[in-house]
Amino acid sequence: MEKLIEVPVKGSPWKNVALWTVVAGGLAWVVSRQLKYKEIIQTEAHKVDSQTRASKQKRKVKILFGSQTGKGQSFSRLLQRKINSLGYEATVIDLASYDHESNFLPEAGEGNICIIVISTYTDGQPPDPAHWFYTWLKDLAEDFRVTKSTLSGLHFTVVGLGNSLYGEHFNMVAKKVDDWLHTLSANRILTPCLADENVIKSEHKGLQEDLEAWLESSLSNLKRAIEGRKVTAKACESTCKKQCGCKTKKDGVEDGGGGKCSSDGDSNDDDDNHEDFFSDEDNEEEPNFGETTTDVMDLEDLGKVMHQAAQAKRLNGASKSGDGPRDMITPLLKESLEKQGYKLIGSHSGVKLCRWTKSMLRGRGGCYKHTFYGIESHRCMETTPSLACANKCVFCWRHHTNPVGTEWKWTMDEPQVIFDGALNNHTKLIKQFRGVPGVKPQRFEEAMTPQHCALSLVGEPIMYPQINQFIRLLHDKHISSFLVTNAQFPQEIRDLLPVTQLYVSVDAATKDSLKKIDRPLFKDFWQRFIDSLTALRDKGQRTVYRLTLVKAWNTEELDNYAKLVSLGNPDFIEVKGVTYCGESKASNLTMKNVPWHEEVVKFVQELQSRLPDYELASEHEHSNCLLLAHHKFKRDGHWWTWIDYPKFHQLWQRYDETGGKEAFGSEDYMAPTPHWAVFGAAEQGFDPAETRFYRNKKS
C-alpha cells in the first residue's frame, strides 16, 4: 500500500481563516468607501450641474394658464415639473388672478419667457378665468394706435387644449393668442402645441399625450431659450428636416441672424457660439397653415410647404396613417374615472354603484324610479356601454370627465364582454357591503342578482353600435332595461329594440336655450333633437320625457315645452330640479340655480294646465322630482304607473321569438301604483316600508 505524505502546517488552521477574513473585510471596506465617494461625487456633480443650469438661466419662465375644467392647471404643473427637472425654475400663474395690465408688459421688458396654456371653450370662446386677458390682448393687437413692437422683448410659446370635434373652433383661442402675440412682435420660441382631446384624431391619442410629445421634441430649443443661447444655421437646418418654419433668403442661404425658426424638433446642443436666437426682425407675414401661394416652388421652400401640410393635417384632425381604431378610455381618463369610483369594463364601458342602491340595502328608501315605476333600488345595476357623449351639459354630474364624440370611431368590445364585466364588477361592489352595520342580510342576498339595469350612468349608451345585442343579453337574464338618450341620435332611436322604458332628455324648449344648456357637438343639433322626439312617438313602447329644471335658465319656457310634448307624445314626463354636485370648473352653476321642491311643483302644475292629456300622478320629494302621466295610465280613478316586470319579460320573449311580429305596448305590462307613491299622499313618495334617515339628525 502506497504511503501518504503528510505536509506539516505551522500553527492552527483557524489562523489562516481569520487572516483571510481580515483581508476580505478590508477589501469590502475599501469598495464600500469607493462607492460612497462615487455617490458623493455624483451628488455633488448633480448639485454643480443644477447650479450651473440655474446660473445659466438668463430668462425667467412664467407659465400662465387659463382653464375652465382644471386641465390647464394640471398641464401647467406638468410643464413646471419638467422644467424643474432640468435644473431651471418656472412659476405657474392662474390668469384669473394675474394682473395682466400691470404685469404682462414688464414681462417683455425683462425679456422673460411666457408659456401660455389655454383651452378653447364653447363656440371658440376663452375659458372664464382667461376672458379678461384674452380680450385685453385682442384689443392691444388690433388697436392701430398701439405700436406693433410693444412686446418685442417677450419670448413665448402657446399650448392649446381643445377638441377637434368642434371643427372650426378647434383650439381657436390658442391660435388667436399666438397670432396676437406675434403681431405685437413677441418672439415665438416654439411652434404652438395644439393638443387634441379627441382620441380618434389626436396625433398621439389624447391631450396629455400630445403635450408630452410636443414637450419632448421641444426640450432642446426650450433649454436654449431659457439660457439665452443662440442657434446656428446648421442647427436650424437640422430642425428644418423635422418640418419647422425657417425663413430663407431668396438665394437659398439660411438667414441665421434675422431669420426665425419655430421648430418643434431637437437642435444641435453642442456649440454655444451661435447667431441670434429666434430673433424676429423681419416683419414678413407668415402664410396660413395649409396655404400655398404659388404653383412652382424653390427646393429651399420644400421644408416650409411640408410644415404647412403637417399643420393642416393636424388642424383637420387626421390621424397618422396606419393607425387603427383607438381605445375610448385613455390612461388619463382611466385614472380620473377610477378615482370617482367607476369600475371600467374593456375599452369603453363602465359600472358604478348608485347611492340609492346603498340606501335601499340599509332599508333607508329607494330612488324616484322605485316610487314611480316600482323598481327595487338595491337590485338595480347602473352601467353604460359607452362613456362617450355628444353633449357637454352645464349640469353634468360627472363634471365632463367622460369623452365626447358624434359617431363611433373607437375600438369596440363585444356585448357579451360588456355584459359579463358589468355583472361581475357590480356584484364585487355589492360584496363590499357584506357584514356592514345596517345592511339587511336578505337585501344583500337579493342585490347579488340584479333585476334592473339603468343605462344612464354617463355618456350616450345608444351610441354603442351593438346596443341591441346588449339589450337582448339583459332581457335574456330577466333584467329590465331603462335607457336614457340625449336626443341627438334619431336613427339609433328608430333602430332600437323595445326596452322596458325609453327616456329622452329634454333639457330645454328652444334652440338657443338647448345650445346654452346642453352645449351639443352637432351643428344640426336642433333638427336632431326634433327628429329624436318624433322618433320616440313612433316607437309604440313605454316612453318618458325627462326635464331637468335649472333655475334662471329654462324654467320660463312652458308654452314651448308643451309644443315639444305634442311632438313626441310620451307616456310620462319626469320633471326634476337640477342637482347641485358641488363646484365644478366645467360649469358656473351654483345652489341659486337649484329650484325648491315647491317651485318644481308649481312649474309642473302650470305645464299640466297646457297638456290636457296629462295629469300629476306621483312625486318623490327627496329627489325633488315629479311625474306627469298620460290619462291612459289611470284606470277607474287609480294610477297604474308601476311596471309588471315578469309580464314585460313574457312579452319580450314572444316578441323576440316571433322576430317582432308579436309586438306589445306600454299598457300591456303596467301595474297599479301604491297609495303612498301617488301625488298628494302624506308620504310624498317615500315608501313606508322603509326607514327615513336624516343626516342632520332632525326628525
PDB file of C-alpha atoms in Angstrom, residues 147-362:
ATOM      1  CA  THR A 147     -47.139 100.201 -31.702  1.00  0.00           C
ATOM      2  CA  LYS A 148     -46.564  96.723 -33.079  1.00  0.00           C
ATOM      3  CA  SER A 149     -43.261  96.414 -31.230  1.00  0.00           C
ATOM      4  CA  THR A 150     -44.975  96.578 -27.837  1.00  0.00           C
ATOM      5  CA  LEU A 151     -43.941  93.036 -26.844  1.00  0.00           C
ATOM      6  CA  SER A 152     -40.677  92.821 -28.782  1.00  0.00           C
ATOM      7  CA  GLY A 153     -38.726  91.663 -25.726  1.00  0.00           C
ATOM      8  CA  LEU A 154     -41.096  88.834 -24.809  1.00  0.00           C
ATOM      9  CA  HIS A 155     -40.298  85.216 -25.646  1.00  0.00           C
ATOM     10  CA  PHE A 156     -43.344  82.987 -25.781  1.00  0.00           C
ATOM     11  CA  THR A 157     -44.961  79.770 -26.803  1.00  0.00           C
ATOM     12  CA  VAL A 158     -48.612  78.725 -26.626  1.00  0.00           C
ATOM     13  CA  VAL A 159     -50.090  75.406 -25.503  1.00  0.00           C
ATOM     14  CA  GLY A 160     -53.678  74.960 -26.666  1.00  0.00           C
ATOM     15  CA  LEU A 161     -56.126  72.463 -25.162  1.00  0.00           C
ATOM     16  CA  GLY A 162     -59.026  71.717 -27.480  1.00  0.00           C
ATOM     17  CA  ASN A 163     -61.196  69.116 -29.154  1.00  0.00           C
ATOM     18  CA  SER A 164     -61.205  68.655 -32.918  1.00  0.00           C
ATOM     19  CA  LEU A 165     -64.841  67.546 -32.745  1.00  0.00           C
ATOM     20  CA  TYR A 166     -65.686  71.243 -32.533  1.00  0.00           C
ATOM     21  CA  GLY A 167     -64.444  71.668 -36.099  1.00  0.00           C
ATOM     22  CA  GLU A 168     -63.529  75.245 -36.953  1.00  0.00           C
ATOM     23  CA  HIS A 169     -63.401  76.165 -33.261  1.00  0.00           C
ATOM     24  CA  PHE A 170     -60.656  73.632 -32.515  1.00  0.00           C
ATOM     25  CA  ASN A 171     -58.039  75.400 -30.353  1.00  0.00           C
ATOM     26  CA  MET A 172     -59.209  78.720 -31.780  1.00  0.00           C
ATOM     27  CA  VAL A 173     -58.293  80.600 -28.604  1.00  0.00           C
ATOM     28  CA  ALA A 174     -54.716  79.286 -28.597  1.00  0.00           C
ATOM     29  CA  LYS A 175     -54.282  80.127 -32.271  1.00  0.00           C
ATOM     30  CA  LYS A 176     -55.536  83.672 -31.773  1.00  0.00           C
ATOM     31  CA  VAL A 177     -53.356  84.258 -28.722  1.00  0.00           C
ATOM     32  CA  ASP A 178     -50.355  83.011 -30.689  1.00  0.00           C
ATOM     33  CA  ASP A 179     -51.227  85.278 -33.621  1.00  0.00           C
ATOM     34  CA  TRP A 180     -51.803  88.373 -31.457  1.00  0.00           C
ATOM     35  CA  LEU A 181     -48.530  87.915 -29.568  1.00  0.00           C
ATOM     36  CA  HIS A 182     -46.685  87.527 -32.862  1.00  0.00           C
ATOM     37  CA  THR A 183     -48.412  90.665 -34.207  1.00  0.00           C
ATOM     38  CA  LEU A 184     -47.083  92.582 -31.208  1.00  0.00           C
ATOM     39  CA  SER A 185     -43.544  91.399 -32.119  1.00  0.00           C
ATOM     40  CA  ALA A 186     -43.189  88.880 -29.306  1.00  0.00           C
ATOM     41  CA  ASN A 187     -40.616  86.212 -30.157  1.00  0.00           C
ATOM     42  CA  ARG A 188     -42.171  82.790 -30.752  1.00  0.00           C
ATOM     43  CA  ILE A 189     -39.594  80.290 -29.480  1.00  0.00           C
ATOM     44  CA  LEU A 190     -41.555  77.110 -30.271  1.00  0.00           C
ATOM     45  CA  THR A 191     -44.418  76.167 -32.527  1.00  0.00           C
ATOM     46  CA  PRO A 192     -47.755  76.144 -30.693  1.00  0.00           C
ATOM     47  CA  CYS A 193     -48.825  72.865 -29.164  1.00  0.00           C
ATOM     48  CA  LEU A 194     -52.402  72.226 -30.297  1.00  0.00           C
ATOM     49  CA  ALA A 195     -53.352  69.288 -28.077  1.00  0.00           C
ATOM     50  CA  ASP A 196     -56.498  67.385 -29.019  1.00  0.00           C
ATOM     51  CA  GLU A 197     -58.908  65.784 -26.540  1.00  0.00           C
ATOM     52  CA  ASN A 198     -60.475  63.752 -29.343  1.00  0.00           C
ATOM     53  CA  VAL A 199     -58.588  60.465 -29.030  1.00  0.00           C
ATOM     54  CA  ILE A 200     -59.634  59.431 -32.537  1.00  0.00           C
ATOM     55  CA  LYS A 201     -57.930  62.299 -34.327  1.00  0.00           C
ATOM     56  CA  SER A 202     -55.347  63.303 -31.756  1.00  0.00           C
ATOM     57  CA  GLU A 203     -51.865  62.787 -33.170  1.00  0.00           C
ATOM     58  CA  HIS A 204     -50.716  60.995 -30.025  1.00  0.00           C
ATOM     59  CA  LYS A 205     -54.094  59.711 -28.753  1.00  0.00           C
ATOM     60  CA  GLY A 206     -55.011  62.360 -26.200  1.00  0.00           C
ATOM     61  CA  LEU A 207     -54.414  65.764 -24.624  1.00  0.00           C
ATOM     62  CA  GLN A 208     -51.649  64.737 -22.258  1.00  0.00           C
ATOM     63  CA  GLU A 209     -50.018  62.508 -24.840  1.00  0.00           C
ATOM     64  CA  ASP A 210     -49.960  65.377 -27.379  1.00  0.00           C
ATOM     65  CA  LEU A 211     -48.482  67.720 -24.792  1.00  0.00           C
ATOM     66  CA  GLU A 212     -45.786  65.273 -23.692  1.00  0.00           C
ATOM     67  CA  ALA A 213     -44.781  64.510 -27.287  1.00  0.00           C
ATOM     68  CA  TRP A 214     -44.566  68.225 -28.086  1.00  0.00           C
ATOM     69  CA  LEU A 215     -42.565  68.909 -24.940  1.00  0.00           C
ATOM     70  CA  GLU A 216     -40.155  66.050 -25.566  1.00  0.00           C
ATOM     71  CA  SER A 217     -39.407  67.280 -29.090  1.00  0.00           C
ATOM     72  CA  SER A 218     -39.064  70.889 -27.913  1.00  0.00           C
ATOM     73  CA  LEU A 219     -36.811  70.467 -24.873  1.00  0.00           C
ATOM     74  CA  SER A 220     -33.554  71.288 -26.600  1.00  0.00           C
ATOM     75  CA  ASN A 221     -34.769  74.587 -28.030  1.00  0.00           C
ATOM     76  CA  LEU A 222     -36.578  75.396 -24.794  1.00  0.00           C
ATOM     77  CA  LYS A 223     -33.329  74.985 -22.846  1.00  0.00           C
ATOM     78  CA  ARG A 224     -31.553  77.280 -25.284  1.00  0.00           C
ATOM     79  CA  ALA A 225     -34.284  79.881 -24.878  1.00  0.00           C
ATOM     80  CA  ILE A 226     -34.098  79.748 -21.076  1.00  0.00           C
ATOM     81  CA  GLU A 227     -30.316  80.121 -21.141  1.00  0.00           C
ATOM     82  CA  GLY A 228     -30.482  82.909 -23.710  1.00  0.00           C
ATOM     83  CA  ARG A 229     -28.365  80.843 -26.059  1.00  0.00           C
ATOM     84  CA  LYS A 230     -28.300  81.147 -29.808  1.00  0.00           C
ATOM     85  CA  VAL A 231     -28.713  78.799 -32.715  1.00  0.00           C
ATOM     86  CA  THR A 232     -26.526  78.325 -35.776  1.00  0.00           C
ATOM     87  CA  ALA A 233     -27.725  77.999 -39.310  1.00  0.00           C
ATOM     88  CA  LYS A 234     -26.575  74.375 -39.136  1.00  0.00           C
ATOM     89  CA  ALA A 235     -28.657  73.657 -36.064  1.00  0.00           C
ATOM     90  CA  CYS A 236     -31.635  75.383 -37.618  1.00  0.00           C
ATOM     91  CA  GLU A 237     -31.205  73.312 -40.752  1.00  0.00           C
ATOM     92  CA  SER A 238     -31.270  70.113 -38.696  1.00  0.00           C
ATOM     93  CA  THR A 239     -34.570  71.103 -37.177  1.00  0.00           C
ATOM     94  CA  CYS A 240     -35.918  72.051 -40.577  1.00  0.00           C
ATOM     95  CA  LYS A 241     -35.621  68.428 -41.510  1.00  0.00           C
ATOM     96  CA  LYS A 242     -38.341  67.963 -38.915  1.00  0.00           C
ATOM     97  CA  GLN A 243     -40.560  70.435 -40.783  1.00  0.00           C
ATOM     98  CA  CYS A 244     -40.031  73.683 -38.923  1.00  0.00           C
ATOM     99  CA  GLY A 245     -40.760  77.052 -40.440  1.00  0.00           C
ATOM    100  CA  CYS A 246     -37.296  78.570 -41.029  1.00  0.00           C
ATOM    101  CA  LYS A 247     -37.186  81.550 -43.312  1.00  0.00           C
ATOM    102  CA  THR A 248     -34.542  81.553 -46.018  1.00  0.00           C
ATOM    103  CA  LYS A 249     -33.168  84.201 -48.265  1.00  0.00           C
ATOM    104  CA  LYS A 250     -34.075  84.072 -51.910  1.00  0.00           C
ATOM    105  CA  ASP A 251     -30.576  82.907 -52.796  1.00  0.00           C
ATOM    106  CA  GLY A 252     -31.090  79.817 -50.657  1.00  0.00           C
ATOM    107  CA  VAL A 253     -28.726  80.838 -47.809  1.00  0.00           C
ATOM    108  CA  GLU A 254     -30.202  80.477 -44.321  1.00  0.00           C
ATOM    109  CA  ASP A 255     -30.731  83.782 -42.587  1.00  0.00           C
ATOM    110  CA  GLY A 256     -29.104  82.839 -39.319  1.00  0.00           C
ATOM    111  CA  GLY A 257     -29.235  86.365 -37.971  1.00  0.00           C
ATOM    112  CA  GLY A 258     -32.601  87.743 -38.980  1.00  0.00           C
ATOM    113  CA  GLY A 259     -34.468  84.568 -39.752  1.00  0.00           C
ATOM    114  CA  LYS A 260     -36.714  82.749 -37.359  1.00  0.00           C
ATOM    115  CA  CYS A 261     -37.259  79.132 -36.557  1.00  0.00           C
ATOM    116  CA  SER A 262     -40.385  77.927 -34.835  1.00  0.00           C
ATOM    117  CA  SER A 263     -39.228  74.356 -34.830  1.00  0.00           C
ATOM    118  CA  ASP A 264     -40.595  71.682 -32.580  1.00  0.00           C
ATOM    119  CA  GLY A 265     -37.639  69.434 -33.303  1.00  0.00           C
ATOM    120  CA  ASP A 266     -34.381  68.975 -31.402  1.00  0.00           C
ATOM    121  CA  SER A 267     -31.395  71.058 -32.411  1.00  0.00           C
ATOM    122  CA  ASN A 268     -27.659  70.574 -32.005  1.00  0.00           C
ATOM    123  CA  ASP A 269     -26.826  71.327 -28.381  1.00  0.00           C
ATOM    124  CA  ASP A 270     -23.024  71.290 -28.554  1.00  0.00           C
ATOM    125  CA  ASP A 271     -21.936  74.775 -29.571  1.00  0.00           C
ATOM    126  CA  ASP A 272     -22.506  77.950 -27.567  1.00  0.00           C
ATOM    127  CA  ASN A 273     -21.163  80.374 -30.189  1.00  0.00           C
ATOM    128  CA  HIS A 274     -24.239  80.850 -32.311  1.00  0.00           C
ATOM    129  CA  GLU A 275     -26.031  83.573 -34.155  1.00  0.00           C
ATOM    130  CA  ASP A 276     -29.045  85.449 -32.782  1.00  0.00           C
ATOM    131  CA  PHE A 277     -31.649  83.115 -31.353  1.00  0.00           C
ATOM    132  CA  PHE A 278     -35.191  83.294 -32.727  1.00  0.00           C
ATOM    133  CA  SER A 279     -34.988  86.991 -33.498  1.00  0.00           C
ATOM    134  CA  ASP A 280     -37.903  88.376 -35.489  1.00  0.00           C
ATOM    135  CA  GLU A 281     -36.555  91.498 -37.105  1.00  0.00           C
ATOM    136  CA  ASP A 282     -38.156  90.912 -40.484  1.00  0.00           C
ATOM    137  CA  ASN A 283     -41.898  91.539 -40.436  1.00  0.00           C
ATOM    138  CA  GLU A 284     -42.934  89.267 -43.264  1.00  0.00           C
ATOM    139  CA  GLU A 285     -46.371  87.786 -42.784  1.00  0.00           C
ATOM    140  CA  GLU A 286     -46.385  84.082 -42.124  1.00  0.00           C
ATOM    141  CA  PRO A 287     -48.556  82.045 -44.516  1.00  0.00           C
ATOM    142  CA  ASN A 288     -51.653  80.313 -43.205  1.00  0.00           C
ATOM    143  CA  PHE A 289     -51.322  76.642 -42.405  1.00  0.00           C
ATOM    144  CA  GLY A 290     -52.022  74.534 -45.453  1.00  0.00           C
ATOM    145  CA  GLU A 291     -51.975  77.523 -47.853  1.00  0.00           C
ATOM    146  CA  THR A 292     -49.614  77.685 -50.827  1.00  0.00           C
ATOM    147  CA  THR A 293     -49.299  80.865 -52.847  1.00  0.00           C
ATOM    148  CA  THR A 294     -47.571  79.553 -55.931  1.00  0.00           C
ATOM    149  CA  ASP A 295     -47.699  76.531 -58.177  1.00  0.00           C
ATOM    150  CA  VAL A 296     -43.894  76.418 -58.552  1.00  0.00           C
ATOM    151  CA  MET A 297     -41.611  76.382 -55.546  1.00  0.00           C
ATOM    152  CA  ASP A 298     -37.895  76.512 -54.908  1.00  0.00           C
ATOM    153  CA  LEU A 299     -36.297  73.443 -53.394  1.00  0.00           C
ATOM    154  CA  GLU A 300     -35.430  75.525 -50.329  1.00  0.00           C
ATOM    155  CA  ASP A 301     -39.154  76.132 -49.725  1.00  0.00           C
ATOM    156  CA  LEU A 302     -39.954  72.431 -49.608  1.00  0.00           C
ATOM    157  CA  GLY A 303     -39.467  72.254 -45.830  1.00  0.00           C
ATOM    158  CA  LYS A 304     -41.904  75.133 -45.318  1.00  0.00           C
ATOM    159  CA  VAL A 305     -44.561  73.523 -47.505  1.00  0.00           C
ATOM    160  CA  MET A 306     -44.149  70.194 -45.730  1.00  0.00           C
ATOM    161  CA  HIS A 307     -44.546  72.024 -42.423  1.00  0.00           C
ATOM    162  CA  GLN A 308     -47.746  73.669 -43.658  1.00  0.00           C
ATOM    163  CA  ALA A 309     -49.112  70.341 -44.841  1.00  0.00           C
ATOM    164  CA  ALA A 310     -48.352  68.718 -41.490  1.00  0.00           C
ATOM    165  CA  GLN A 311     -50.030  71.577 -39.649  1.00  0.00           C
ATOM    166  CA  ALA A 312     -53.063  71.439 -41.924  1.00  0.00           C
ATOM    167  CA  LYS A 313     -53.320  67.709 -41.362  1.00  0.00           C
ATOM    168  CA  ARG A 314     -53.190  68.220 -37.635  1.00  0.00           C
ATOM    169  CA  LEU A 315     -55.754  71.015 -37.686  1.00  0.00           C
ATOM    170  CA  ASN A 316     -58.071  68.849 -39.765  1.00  0.00           C
ATOM    171  CA  GLY A 317     -57.741  66.103 -37.178  1.00  0.00           C
ATOM    172  CA  ALA A 318     -56.208  63.483 -39.463  1.00  0.00           C
ATOM    173  CA  SER A 319     -54.513  60.693 -37.580  1.00  0.00           C
ATOM    174  CA  LYS A 320     -51.297  59.016 -38.558  1.00  0.00           C
ATOM    175  CA  SER A 321     -51.538  56.680 -41.492  1.00  0.00           C
ATOM    176  CA  GLY A 322     -51.866  53.099 -40.465  1.00  0.00           C
ATOM    177  CA  ASP A 323     -53.493  53.907 -37.131  1.00  0.00           C
ATOM    178  CA  GLY A 324     -56.443  51.662 -36.374  1.00  0.00           C
ATOM    179  CA  PRO A 325     -59.355  52.452 -34.050  1.00  0.00           C
ATOM    180  CA  ARG A 326     -58.264  53.753 -30.658  1.00  0.00           C
ATOM    181  CA  ASP A 327     -59.474  52.982 -27.171  1.00  0.00           C
ATOM    182  CA  MET A 328     -62.055  55.377 -25.788  1.00  0.00           C
ATOM    183  CA  ILE A 329     -60.570  55.126 -22.304  1.00  0.00           C
ATOM    184  CA  THR A 330     -57.194  56.859 -22.276  1.00  0.00           C
ATOM    185  CA  PRO A 331     -54.806  56.452 -19.304  1.00  0.00           C
ATOM    186  CA  LEU A 332     -55.681  59.964 -18.089  1.00  0.00           C
ATOM    187  CA  LEU A 333     -59.420  59.271 -18.329  1.00  0.00           C
ATOM    188  CA  LYS A 334     -58.988  55.900 -16.644  1.00  0.00           C
ATOM    189  CA  GLU A 335     -57.223  57.491 -13.697  1.00  0.00           C
ATOM    190  CA  SER A 336     -59.905  60.175 -13.360  1.00  0.00           C
ATOM    191  CA  LEU A 337     -62.866  57.784 -13.552  1.00  0.00           C
ATOM    192  CA  GLU A 338     -61.383  55.239 -11.171  1.00  0.00           C
ATOM    193  CA  LYS A 339     -60.847  57.990  -8.606  1.00  0.00           C
ATOM    194  CA  GLN A 340     -64.576  58.670  -8.842  1.00  0.00           C
ATOM    195  CA  GLY A 341     -65.429  55.057  -8.073  1.00  0.00           C
ATOM    196  CA  TYR A 342     -66.063  53.725 -11.577  1.00  0.00           C
ATOM    197  CA  LYS A 343     -65.270  50.137 -12.426  1.00  0.00           C
ATOM    198  CA  LEU A 344     -64.177  50.219 -16.046  1.00  0.00           C
ATOM    199  CA  ILE A 345     -65.001  47.445 -18.479  1.00  0.00           C
ATOM    200  CA  GLY A 346     -62.944  46.851 -21.596  1.00  0.00           C
ATOM    201  CA  SER A 347     -62.112  49.945 -23.599  1.00  0.00           C
ATOM    202  CA  HIS A 348     -65.332  51.981 -23.468  1.00  0.00           C
ATOM    203  CA  SER A 349     -67.752  50.806 -20.752  1.00  0.00           C
ATOM    204  CA  GLY A 350     -68.216  51.241 -17.036  1.00  0.00           C
ATOM    205  CA  VAL A 351     -70.323  50.462 -13.985  1.00  0.00           C
ATOM    206  CA  LYS A 352     -70.772  52.261 -10.683  1.00  0.00           C
ATOM    207  CA  LEU A 353     -72.797  51.753  -7.527  1.00  0.00           C
ATOM    208  CA  CYS A 354     -75.675  54.205  -7.149  1.00  0.00           C
ATOM    209  CA  ARG A 355     -76.239  55.948  -3.799  1.00  0.00           C
ATOM    210  CA  TRP A 356     -79.830  54.651  -3.809  1.00  0.00           C
ATOM    211  CA  THR A 357     -78.590  51.080  -4.148  1.00  0.00           C
ATOM    212  CA  LYS A 358     -76.613  51.584  -0.953  1.00  0.00           C
ATOM    213  CA  SER A 359     -79.579  53.298   0.684  1.00  0.00           C
ATOM    214  CA  MET A 360     -82.046  50.502  -0.016  1.00  0.00           C
ATOM    215  CA  LEU A 361     -79.547  47.870   1.121  1.00  0.00           C
ATOM    216  CA  ARG A 362     -79.881  49.534   4.520  1.00  0.00           C
TER     217      ARG A 362
END
